[in-house]
Short mmCIF file of C-alpha atoms in Angstrom, two decimals:
data_model
loop_
_atom_site.label_atom_id
_atom_site.label_comp_id
_atom_site.label_asym_id
_atom_site.label_seq_id
_atom_site.Cartn_x
_atom_site.Cartn_y
_atom_site.Cartn_z
CA UNK J 16 1.62 18.18 9.89
CA UNK J 17 4.80 16.15 10.03
CA UNK J 18 4.89 16.18 13.83
CA UNK J 19 1.23 15.34 13.96
CA UNK J 20 1.58 12.41 11.63
CA UNK J 21 4.73 11.10 13.23
CA UNK J 22 3.15 11.18 16.65
CA UNK J 23 -0.13 9.90 15.29
CA UNK J 24 1.64 6.98 13.66
CA UNK J 25 3.49 6.31 16.90
CA UNK J 26 0.25 6.46 18.82
CA UNK J 27 -1.54 4.25 16.33
CA UNK J 28 1.34 1.82 16.46
CA UNK J 29 0.63 1.27 20.12
CA UNK J 30 -3.09 1.67 20.41
CA UNK J 31 -5.87 1.63 17.88
CA UNK J 32 -8.46 4.25 18.85
CA UNK J 33 -11.87 2.72 19.35
CA UNK J 34 -13.35 5.56 17.30
CA UNK J 35 -11.52 4.27 14.24
CA UNK J 36 -13.48 1.04 14.21
CA UNK J 37 -15.86 1.00 11.30
CA UNK J 38 -14.22 3.90 9.45
CA UNK J 39 -12.36 3.70 6.23
CA UNK J 40 -15.00 3.25 3.57
CA UNK J 41 -18.51 4.12 2.56
CA UNK J 42 -21.24 2.51 4.62
CA UNK J 43 -22.10 -0.92 3.32
CA UNK J 44 -18.90 -1.26 1.27
CA UNK J 45 -17.40 -4.74 1.07
CA UNK J 46 -14.30 -5.17 3.25
CA UNK J 47 -11.12 -5.81 1.23
CA UNK J 48 -10.16 -9.48 0.85
CA UNK J 49 -7.90 -10.74 3.62
CA UNK J 50 -4.30 -10.79 2.35
CA UNK J 51 -1.66 -13.38 3.15
CA UNK J 52 -0.11 -12.70 6.54
CA UNK J 53 3.34 -11.33 5.81
CA UNK J 54 4.81 -11.11 9.31
CA UNK J 55 4.43 -13.39 12.31
CA UNK J 56 6.03 -11.68 15.31
CA UNK J 57 5.81 -8.27 17.00
CA UNK J 58 8.94 -6.14 16.60
CA UNK J 59 8.35 -4.53 19.98
CA UNK J 60 7.51 -7.42 22.34
CA UNK J 61 7.97 -10.59 20.27
CA UNK J 62 4.27 -11.53 20.65
CA UNK J 63 2.20 -13.14 17.88
CA UNK J 64 0.85 -10.85 15.16
CA UNK J 65 -2.55 -11.34 13.59
CA UNK J 66 -4.27 -9.64 10.67
CA UNK J 67 -7.20 -7.47 11.73
CA UNK J 68 -9.30 -4.85 9.95
CA UNK J 69 -9.53 -1.94 12.38
CA UNK J 70 -9.92 0.99 9.99
CA UNK J 71 -10.84 -0.34 6.54
CA UNK J 72 -7.32 -1.71 5.99
CA UNK J 73 -5.84 -5.03 7.04
CA UNK J 74 -3.15 -4.46 9.67
CA UNK J 75 -0.66 -6.70 11.41
CA UNK J 76 -1.54 -6.21 15.09
CA UNK J 77 0.17 -7.77 18.10
CA UNK J 78 -2.09 -10.04 20.16
CA UNK J 79 0.01 -9.24 23.22
CA UNK J 80 0.85 -5.49 23.25
CA UNK J 81 -1.49 -4.23 20.46
CA UNK J 82 1.39 -2.72 18.49
CA UNK J 83 0.33 -2.19 14.86
CA UNK J 84 3.02 -3.09 12.33
CA UNK J 85 2.01 -0.62 9.60
CA UNK J 86 3.10 -1.16 6.01
CA UNK J 87 3.44 1.92 3.80
CA UNK J 88 4.41 2.37 0.14
CA UNK J 89 8.09 2.85 -0.62
CA UNK J 90 9.63 5.53 -2.75
CA UNK J 91 12.12 4.70 -5.49
CA UNK J 92 14.33 7.57 -6.63
CA UNK J 93 16.57 7.78 -9.66
CA UNK J 94 17.86 9.91 -12.50
CA UNK J 95 17.59 10.39 -16.23
CA UNK J 96 21.08 11.72 -16.83
CA UNK J 97 21.83 13.72 -19.95
CA UNK J 98 25.29 14.52 -21.29
CA UNK J 99 25.80 16.25 -24.62
CA UNK J 100 22.36 15.15 -25.78
CA UNK J 101 22.86 11.52 -24.78
CA UNK J 102 21.27 9.55 -21.95
CA UNK J 103 23.05 7.45 -19.34
CA UNK J 104 21.85 3.85 -18.97
CA UNK J 105 23.18 0.87 -17.04
CA UNK J 106 23.03 -2.78 -17.99
CA UNK J 107 21.89 -4.79 -15.01
CA UNK J 108 24.36 -7.15 -13.40
CA UNK J 109 21.93 -8.87 -11.07
CA UNK J 110 18.59 -10.64 -11.35
CA UNK J 111 15.84 -9.98 -12.17
CA UNK J 112 16.33 -8.72 -15.69
CA UNK J 113 20.09 -9.29 -15.65
CA UNK J 114 21.62 -8.08 -18.89
CA UNK J 115 18.85 -5.57 -19.66
CA UNK J 116 19.16 -1.78 -19.55
CA UNK J 117 17.73 0.70 -17.06
CA UNK J 118 18.29 4.08 -15.45
CA UNK J 119 20.08 4.38 -12.09
CA UNK J 120 17.44 4.10 -9.33
CA UNK J 121 16.79 2.55 -5.94
CA UNK J 122 14.97 2.90 -2.63
CA UNK J 123 15.09 6.21 -0.82
CA UNK J 124 16.79 5.83 2.56
CA UNK J 125 15.65 7.34 5.85
CA UNK J 126 17.27 10.70 6.55
CA UNK J 127 18.06 11.63 2.95
CA UNK J 128 16.22 13.89 0.55
CA UNK J 129 14.82 12.43 -2.66
CA UNK J 130 17.33 14.33 -4.81
CA UNK J 131 20.22 13.19 -2.60
CA UNK J 132 18.98 9.62 -2.86
CA UNK J 133 18.74 9.83 -6.64
CA UNK J 134 22.30 11.16 -6.84
CA UNK J 135 23.53 8.43 -4.48
CA UNK J 136 21.97 5.69 -6.58
CA UNK J 137 23.53 7.17 -9.71
CA UNK J 138 26.94 7.10 -8.11
CA UNK J 139 26.42 3.56 -6.78
CA UNK J 140 25.14 2.07 -10.04
CA UNK J 141 26.81 4.14 -12.76
CA UNK J 142 29.84 5.63 -11.00
CA UNK J 143 28.68 9.09 -12.08
CA UNK J 144 28.61 12.37 -10.20
CA UNK J 145 25.54 14.31 -11.32
CA UNK J 146 23.86 17.64 -10.97
CA UNK J 147 20.14 17.21 -10.29
CA UNK J 148 18.03 19.64 -12.30
CA UNK J 149 14.38 18.99 -11.48
CA UNK J 150 11.79 16.30 -10.80
CA UNK J 151 10.67 14.78 -14.08
CA UNK J 152 8.33 11.80 -13.65
CA UNK J 153 6.43 10.66 -10.62
CA UNK J 154 4.65 7.38 -11.22
CA UNK J 155 2.60 5.47 -8.69
CA UNK J 156 2.61 1.70 -9.06
CA UNK J 157 -0.07 0.80 -6.54
CA UNK J 158 0.04 -2.92 -7.38
CA UNK J 159 3.45 -3.11 -5.72
CA UNK J 160 3.02 -0.12 -3.38
CA UNK J 161 5.85 1.89 -4.88
CA UNK J 162 6.22 5.48 -6.05
CA UNK J 163 8.85 6.26 -8.67
CA UNK J 164 10.41 9.69 -8.69
CA UNK J 165 12.95 10.20 -11.47
CA UNK J 166 14.86 13.47 -11.73
CA UNK J 167 16.32 15.13 -14.79
CA UNK J 168 20.05 15.37 -14.20
CA UNK J 169 23.35 16.15 -15.94
CA UNK J 170 26.80 14.65 -15.59
CA UNK J 171 28.88 16.83 -13.25
CA UNK J 172 32.67 17.19 -13.23
CA UNK J 173 34.75 15.14 -13.89
CA UNK J 174 32.03 13.95 -16.39
CA UNK J 175 33.04 10.31 -16.02
CA UNK J 176 31.01 7.16 -15.42
CA UNK J 177 31.74 3.48 -15.02
CA UNK J 178 29.70 0.35 -14.41
CA UNK J 179 29.78 -0.64 -10.76
CA UNK J 180 29.83 -4.36 -10.13
CA UNK J 181 27.97 -6.37 -9.11
CA UNK J 182 24.97 -4.11 -9.79
CA UNK J 183 25.93 -3.06 -13.33
CA UNK J 184 27.70 -4.82 -16.19
CA UNK J 185 27.96 -1.74 -18.40
CA UNK J 186 27.19 1.96 -18.26
CA UNK J 187 26.86 3.90 -21.50
CA UNK J 188 25.50 7.09 -23.04
CA UNK J 189 22.82 6.59 -25.70
CA UNK J 190 21.58 8.98 -28.33
CA UNK J 191 17.75 9.06 -28.16
CA UNK J 192 17.53 7.17 -31.47
CA UNK J 193 19.83 4.44 -30.13
CA UNK J 194 18.00 3.67 -26.87
CA UNK J 195 17.64 -0.13 -26.67
CA UNK J 196 13.84 -0.13 -26.38
CA UNK J 197 13.64 -3.90 -26.80
CA UNK J 198 16.22 -4.49 -24.06
CA UNK J 199 14.90 -2.25 -21.30
CA UNK J 200 14.44 -3.95 -17.96
CA UNK J 201 11.29 -2.29 -16.63
CA UNK J 202 8.11 -0.77 -17.98
CA UNK J 203 8.33 2.25 -15.67
CA UNK J 204 11.68 3.09 -17.25
CA UNK J 205 10.34 2.52 -20.74
CA UNK J 206 7.43 4.92 -20.13
CA UNK J 207 9.69 7.52 -18.56
CA UNK J 208 12.24 7.39 -21.38
CA UNK J 209 9.55 7.62 -24.07
CA UNK J 210 8.28 10.84 -22.50
CA UNK J 211 11.82 12.12 -22.11
CA UNK J 212 12.62 11.59 -25.78
CA UNK J 213 9.32 13.20 -26.83
CA UNK J 214 10.10 16.20 -24.64
CA UNK J 215 13.63 16.40 -26.08
CA UNK J 216 12.19 16.41 -29.60
CA UNK J 217 9.79 19.25 -28.95
CA UNK J 218 12.48 21.15 -27.05
CA UNK J 219 10.71 21.53 -23.69
CA UNK J 220 10.38 19.35 -20.60
CA UNK J 221 7.09 18.70 -18.87
CA UNK J 222 6.53 17.18 -15.45
CA UNK J 223 4.71 13.86 -15.75
CA UNK J 224 2.65 12.32 -12.97
CA UNK J 225 0.40 9.30 -13.18
CA UNK J 226 -0.38 5.74 -12.27
CA UNK J 227 1.18 2.68 -13.89
CA UNK J 228 -1.15 -0.30 -14.11
CA UNK J 229 0.76 -3.41 -14.94
CA UNK J 230 -0.12 -7.03 -15.54
CA UNK J 231 1.78 -9.00 -12.89
CA UNK J 232 4.68 -10.90 -14.38
CA UNK J 233 4.55 -9.14 -17.74
CA UNK J 234 7.67 -7.83 -19.43
CA UNK J 235 8.28 -4.14 -20.10
CA UNK J 236 7.85 -4.44 -23.84
CA UNK J 237 4.83 -6.73 -24.05
CA UNK J 238 2.04 -4.85 -25.81
CA UNK J 239 -0.82 -4.20 -23.45
CA UNK J 240 1.12 -5.39 -20.41
CA UNK J 241 1.09 -1.96 -18.79
CA UNK J 242 -0.45 1.44 -19.23
CA UNK J 243 -0.04 4.90 -17.77
CA UNK J 244 -3.41 6.15 -16.51
CA UNK J 245 -4.50 9.43 -14.89
CA UNK J 246 -1.53 11.03 -16.62
CA UNK J 247 -1.05 14.67 -15.63
CA UNK J 248 1.41 16.46 -17.90
CA UNK J 249 2.44 19.87 -16.65
CA UNK J 250 4.13 21.84 -19.39
CA UNK J 251 6.92 24.09 -18.25
CA UNK J 252 8.88 26.74 -20.12
CA UNK J 253 12.11 24.93 -19.17
CA UNK J 254 13.98 24.35 -22.42
CA UNK J 255 15.36 20.91 -23.12
CA UNK J 256 19.12 20.70 -23.63
CA UNK J 257 20.21 20.97 -27.22
CA UNK J 258 21.10 17.73 -28.95
CA UNK K 25 12.75 -1.64 -12.21
CA UNK K 26 9.83 -2.16 -9.83
CA UNK K 27 10.18 -5.94 -10.04
CA UNK K 28 13.89 -5.71 -9.61
CA UNK K 29 13.63 -3.54 -6.54
CA UNK K 30 10.86 -5.56 -4.98
CA UNK K 31 12.82 -8.75 -5.41
CA UNK K 32 16.05 -7.04 -4.41
CA UNK K 33 14.42 -5.77 -1.25
CA UNK K 34 13.04 -9.24 -0.56
CA UNK K 35 16.45 -10.74 -1.14
CA UNK K 36 18.11 -8.16 1.03
CA UNK K 37 15.54 -8.75 3.70
CA UNK K 38 16.70 -12.31 4.02
CA UNK K 39 20.36 -12.15 3.23
CA UNK K 40 22.84 -9.33 3.09
CA UNK K 41 25.20 -9.88 0.18
CA UNK K 42 28.81 -10.02 1.25
CA UNK K 43 29.66 -7.74 -1.65
CA UNK K 44 27.68 -4.95 0.02
CA UNK K 45 30.01 -4.82 3.01
CA UNK K 46 32.06 -1.67 2.98
CA UNK K 47 29.90 0.09 0.38
CA UNK K 48 27.75 3.10 0.97
CA UNK K 49 30.16 6.00 1.26
CA UNK K 50 33.42 7.43 0.07
CA UNK K 51 36.52 5.62 1.24
CA UNK K 52 37.63 6.85 4.64
CA UNK K 53 34.30 8.50 5.42
CA UNK K 54 33.19 8.37 9.05
CA UNK K 55 30.41 5.84 9.68
CA UNK K 56 27.13 7.46 10.78
CA UNK K 57 26.53 7.58 14.55
CA UNK K 58 24.74 4.52 15.90
CA UNK K 59 21.06 5.35 16.40
CA UNK K 60 18.83 4.16 19.24
CA UNK K 61 17.59 0.66 18.52
CA UNK K 62 13.95 1.02 17.59
CA UNK K 63 12.86 -2.60 17.33
CA UNK K 64 13.82 -5.64 19.39
CA UNK K 65 12.36 -8.73 17.70
CA UNK K 66 12.37 -10.22 14.21
CA UNK K 67 8.99 -10.09 12.45
CA UNK K 68 9.77 -13.32 10.61
CA UNK K 69 11.17 -15.68 13.25
CA UNK K 70 10.87 -13.80 16.56
CA UNK K 71 14.66 -13.80 17.05
CA UNK K 72 16.58 -10.90 18.59
CA UNK K 73 17.35 -7.92 16.33
CA UNK K 74 20.59 -6.01 16.53
CA UNK K 75 21.79 -2.83 14.83
CA UNK K 76 24.55 -3.46 12.30
CA UNK K 77 26.14 -1.34 9.57
CA UNK K 78 26.28 -3.60 6.51
CA UNK K 79 26.09 -1.05 3.69
CA UNK K 80 26.76 2.41 5.09
CA UNK K 81 23.40 2.49 6.86
CA UNK K 82 22.43 1.13 10.26
CA UNK K 83 19.99 -1.76 9.85
CA UNK K 84 17.97 -3.87 12.25
CA UNK K 85 19.17 -7.41 11.46
CA UNK K 86 17.99 -10.67 13.03
CA UNK K 87 20.71 -12.52 14.92
CA UNK K 88 18.89 -15.78 14.18
CA UNK K 89 17.62 -15.76 10.56
CA UNK K 90 19.49 -12.67 9.20
CA UNK K 91 16.26 -10.97 8.13
CA UNK K 92 16.85 -7.23 7.69
CA UNK K 93 14.04 -5.05 9.01
CA UNK K 94 14.47 -2.13 6.59
CA UNK K 95 13.05 1.29 7.42
CA UNK K 96 12.12 3.55 4.52
CA UNK K 97 10.70 7.07 4.36
CA UNK K 98 6.95 7.43 4.33
CA UNK K 99 4.88 9.48 1.97
CA UNK K 100 2.23 11.89 3.20
CA UNK K 101 -0.41 12.89 0.65
CA UNK K 102 -2.97 15.65 0.86
CA UNK K 103 -4.83 18.41 -0.95
CA UNK K 104 -5.00 22.15 -1.25
CA UNK K 105 -8.67 22.40 -2.16
CA UNK K 106 -9.97 25.52 -3.89
CA UNK K 107 -13.62 26.50 -4.24
CA UNK K 108 -14.67 29.83 -5.71
CA UNK K 109 -11.28 31.32 -4.90
CA UNK K 110 -11.25 30.09 -1.32
CA UNK K 111 -9.16 27.37 0.31
CA UNK K 112 -10.40 24.47 2.44
CA UNK K 113 -8.75 24.10 5.85
CA UNK K 114 -9.52 21.89 8.84
CA UNK K 115 -9.06 22.68 12.51
CA UNK K 116 -7.39 19.77 14.22
CA UNK K 117 -9.39 17.78 16.72
CA UNK K 118 -6.54 15.66 18.03
CA UNK K 119 -3.09 16.27 19.43
CA UNK K 120 -0.53 17.42 18.55
CA UNK K 121 -1.53 20.91 17.52
CA UNK K 122 -5.16 20.41 18.51
CA UNK K 123 -7.16 23.52 17.66
CA UNK K 124 -4.81 24.70 14.90
CA UNK K 125 -5.53 24.72 11.17
CA UNK K 126 -4.12 22.53 8.41
CA UNK K 127 -4.90 21.02 5.01
CA UNK K 128 -6.33 17.49 4.74
CA UNK K 129 -3.39 15.06 4.57
CA UNK K 130 -2.17 11.71 5.85
CA UNK K 131 -0.07 8.65 5.14
CA UNK K 132 -0.37 6.96 1.76
CA UNK K 133 -1.65 3.40 2.13
CA UNK K 134 -0.32 0.35 0.33
CA UNK K 135 -2.20 -0.39 -2.86
CA UNK K 136 -3.51 3.11 -3.50
CA UNK K 137 -2.21 5.83 -5.82
CA UNK K 138 -1.02 9.11 -4.34
CA UNK K 139 -3.95 11.03 -5.83
CA UNK K 140 -6.44 8.46 -4.52
CA UNK K 141 -4.82 8.70 -1.09
CA UNK K 142 -5.02 12.48 -1.12
CA UNK K 143 -8.72 12.33 -2.05
CA UNK K 144 -9.37 9.74 0.67
CA UNK K 145 -7.74 11.88 3.34
CA UNK K 146 -9.79 14.88 2.21
CA UNK K 147 -13.00 12.89 2.58
CA UNK K 148 -11.93 11.48 5.94
CA UNK K 149 -10.85 14.80 7.47
CA UNK K 150 -13.01 17.39 5.75
CA UNK K 151 -16.00 15.38 4.50
CA UNK K 152 -15.36 16.72 1.01
CA UNK K 153 -15.46 15.00 -2.37
CA UNK K 154 -12.76 16.55 -4.56
CA UNK K 155 -11.44 16.54 -8.07
CA UNK K 156 -7.65 16.26 -8.08
CA UNK K 157 -6.05 18.61 -10.63
CA UNK K 158 -2.28 18.17 -10.41
CA UNK K 159 0.65 17.68 -8.05
CA UNK K 160 1.56 21.00 -6.48
CA UNK K 161 4.26 20.71 -3.81
CA UNK K 162 6.61 17.88 -3.05
CA UNK K 163 8.67 18.53 0.05
CA UNK K 164 11.19 16.18 1.58
CA UNK K 165 11.57 16.39 5.35
CA UNK K 166 14.59 14.14 5.81
CA UNK K 167 14.82 14.81 9.55
CA UNK K 168 11.67 12.77 10.04
CA UNK K 169 11.99 10.63 6.88
CA UNK K 170 8.81 11.87 5.27
CA UNK K 171 7.89 13.15 1.82
CA UNK K 172 4.93 15.48 1.46
CA UNK K 173 2.99 15.47 -1.77
CA UNK K 174 0.12 17.95 -1.84
CA UNK K 175 -2.16 18.15 -4.87
CA UNK K 176 -4.13 21.09 -6.17
CA UNK K 177 -7.78 20.09 -6.04
CA UNK K 178 -11.31 21.47 -6.36
CA UNK K 179 -14.51 20.68 -4.53
CA UNK K 180 -16.56 18.23 -6.58
CA UNK K 181 -20.33 17.79 -6.55
CA UNK K 182 -22.21 18.11 -4.23
CA UNK K 183 -19.69 20.84 -3.22
CA UNK K 184 -20.21 20.21 0.47
CA UNK K 185 -17.79 19.68 3.34
CA UNK K 186 -18.05 19.04 7.06
CA UNK K 187 -15.63 18.53 9.92
CA UNK K 188 -15.21 14.86 10.71
CA UNK K 189 -14.77 14.05 14.36
CA UNK K 190 -12.56 13.17 16.08
CA UNK K 191 -9.95 14.30 13.57
CA UNK K 192 -11.38 17.75 12.82
CA UNK K 193 -13.24 20.30 14.94
CA UNK K 194 -14.08 22.58 12.03
CA UNK K 195 -13.72 22.71 8.27
CA UNK K 196 -13.97 26.04 6.49
CA UNK K 197 -13.16 27.87 3.26
CA UNK K 198 -10.75 30.79 3.62
CA UNK K 199 -10.07 33.64 1.25
CA UNK K 200 -6.31 33.93 0.77
CA UNK K 201 -6.22 37.14 2.78
CA UNK K 202 -8.02 35.44 5.68
CA UNK K 203 -5.78 32.37 6.06
CA UNK K 204 -4.99 32.04 9.79
CA UNK K 205 -1.20 32.17 9.35
CA UNK K 206 -0.62 32.45 13.09
CA UNK K 207 -2.79 29.42 13.81
CA UNK K 208 -1.45 26.94 11.28
CA UNK K 209 -0.44 23.59 12.73
CA UNK K 210 2.63 22.72 10.67
CA UNK K 211 5.45 24.50 8.90
CA UNK K 212 5.14 22.33 5.78
CA UNK K 213 1.56 23.54 5.39
CA UNK K 214 2.57 27.12 6.03
CA UNK K 215 5.24 26.96 3.29
CA UNK K 216 2.88 25.24 0.86
CA UNK K 217 0.07 27.75 1.42
CA UNK K 218 2.41 30.73 1.05
CA UNK K 219 3.47 29.46 -2.37
CA UNK K 220 -0.13 28.72 -3.28
CA UNK K 221 -1.25 32.26 -2.45
CA UNK K 222 1.71 33.76 -4.35
CA UNK K 223 0.83 31.60 -7.37
CA UNK K 224 -2.83 32.64 -7.12
CA UNK K 225 -1.80 36.30 -7.08
CA UNK K 226 0.32 36.05 -10.19
CA UNK K 227 -2.33 33.93 -11.91
CA UNK K 228 -0.29 30.82 -12.67
CA UNK K 229 0.64 27.71 -10.69
CA UNK K 230 4.16 26.32 -10.49
CA UNK K 231 5.24 22.92 -9.25
CA UNK K 232 7.39 23.29 -6.13
CA UNK K 233 9.89 20.72 -4.97
CA UNK K 234 12.44 21.04 -2.22
CA UNK K 235 13.71 20.08 1.20
CA UNK K 236 12.35 21.38 4.50
CA UNK K 237 14.95 21.73 7.20
CA UNK K 238 13.33 22.19 10.54
CA UNK K 239 14.53 22.70 14.08
CA UNK K 240 13.17 19.77 16.04
CA UNK K 241 10.33 20.80 18.34
CA UNK K 242 9.92 24.25 16.81
CA UNK K 243 6.51 25.62 15.91
CA UNK K 244 5.42 26.39 12.36
CA UNK K 245 5.45 30.14 12.83
CA UNK K 246 8.66 30.60 14.78
CA UNK K 247 11.01 32.76 12.71
CA UNK K 248 14.03 30.78 11.63
CA UNK K 249 12.63 27.49 12.87
CA UNK K 250 12.44 26.04 9.36
CA UNK K 251 13.51 26.80 5.85
CA UNK K 252 12.87 25.45 2.37
CA UNK K 253 16.20 24.63 0.69
CA UNK K 254 17.07 23.31 -2.77
CA UNK K 255 13.76 24.75 -3.93
CA UNK K 256 12.99 23.87 -7.56
CA UNK K 257 10.12 25.92 -8.93
CA UNK K 258 8.86 24.72 -12.29
CA UNK K 259 6.66 27.33 -13.91
CA UNK K 260 3.77 25.97 -15.91
CA UNK K 261 1.34 27.73 -18.21
CA UNK K 262 -1.56 26.32 -16.13
CA UNK K 263 -3.70 29.30 -15.17
CA UNK K 264 -4.73 29.68 -11.55
CA UNK K 265 -8.47 29.78 -10.91
CA UNK K 266 -9.94 33.24 -10.86
CA UNK K 267 -10.62 34.73 -7.46
#
């Protein structure tokens, strides 16, 4: 499948099959509204890009060589790190949301696994070596074309951490009852931590998957500004660490 | 976090912070080997791109406007569809691996959730409406910078399916003992289906996460051509459907 898709993507990047025209939705469905053109020039030949609708989705296509500049969602990976019943958070050193708290997380890079990426971000933002235990939450945020995958993790030897400037101003371990709910930077983190604390309290971790719908521009703690929908909670016998 | 990262990515796409220089790896670590330059021209201004190593990773950066053309891994979503104890597979109608069998799957599109993308691919490739139950396997394939997320699913009313040309030559339901193991198109599918059948046999589904390491160019059924490493198997009390 991976070879297929890689080659298919490569093929589609250079030539849109005629058979694809008209596909992509039920017959008679309205085409999606034309978005703002994000890119102007072809990466391959430098020709002018235009937005066309070859397969039910708007694509940036080169008017010269027909290269299709596909956009795909990006994956954000991070950790919820536990140490002696407390949770590692970082206070953001850069905008947006400078001064507010979050978990270590960032974009997955090409060539790395999601767990390796989560560990790398934790080292980069919190100066902490961690052991990754298991995937914990996977949240789609389709409005911004991102997928969040946060792993449960534990501090690894030498069990130290330190804020890394400029990304972080502080790094600290919080007891669940001391989490700064009113000073969290992002709603995805707020939802993830609420589930984590609930799972800690009942003594067993689930895996949580779902879709975050968020009002654009809203803060993480505004009532009604976001909700988790299509939430799938898979209970597992994995015991939570003792507090 | 999503806002932060979106804006951070946008910022980084236009200007590489000086503070990032020299980051990205332990002190004294060897820089990664310079890859083949994939893209030539800047999408924003049409200027010449060059490969530079600003943050421990090779990036395509515009020599004119400093735009950074980031590459990130892509997510492939699909389904393992069950109906009356049998599993829905499609026989590929296009290269590579034309004529071999696989599960419905494809790239996640911007603006859609992973479950919606998996259902869309199933309709496009197998003509089947499905109900998505839960995430089942999540495999990283870092060698090709892809993440596979396959959901457990069931045929939904009207419980029909049909091969969709040109992508599929056939679509069929297989009893676990009749799965064409020697005619599967991709190793990721082979690994996923083996776990699925094992879970069916013991009567309970796990969630499987791990990393597929694959010899480039090897077929899905060549012994030793691929392996699943760092496999995390989260047992869940969810009962498997009866056969």
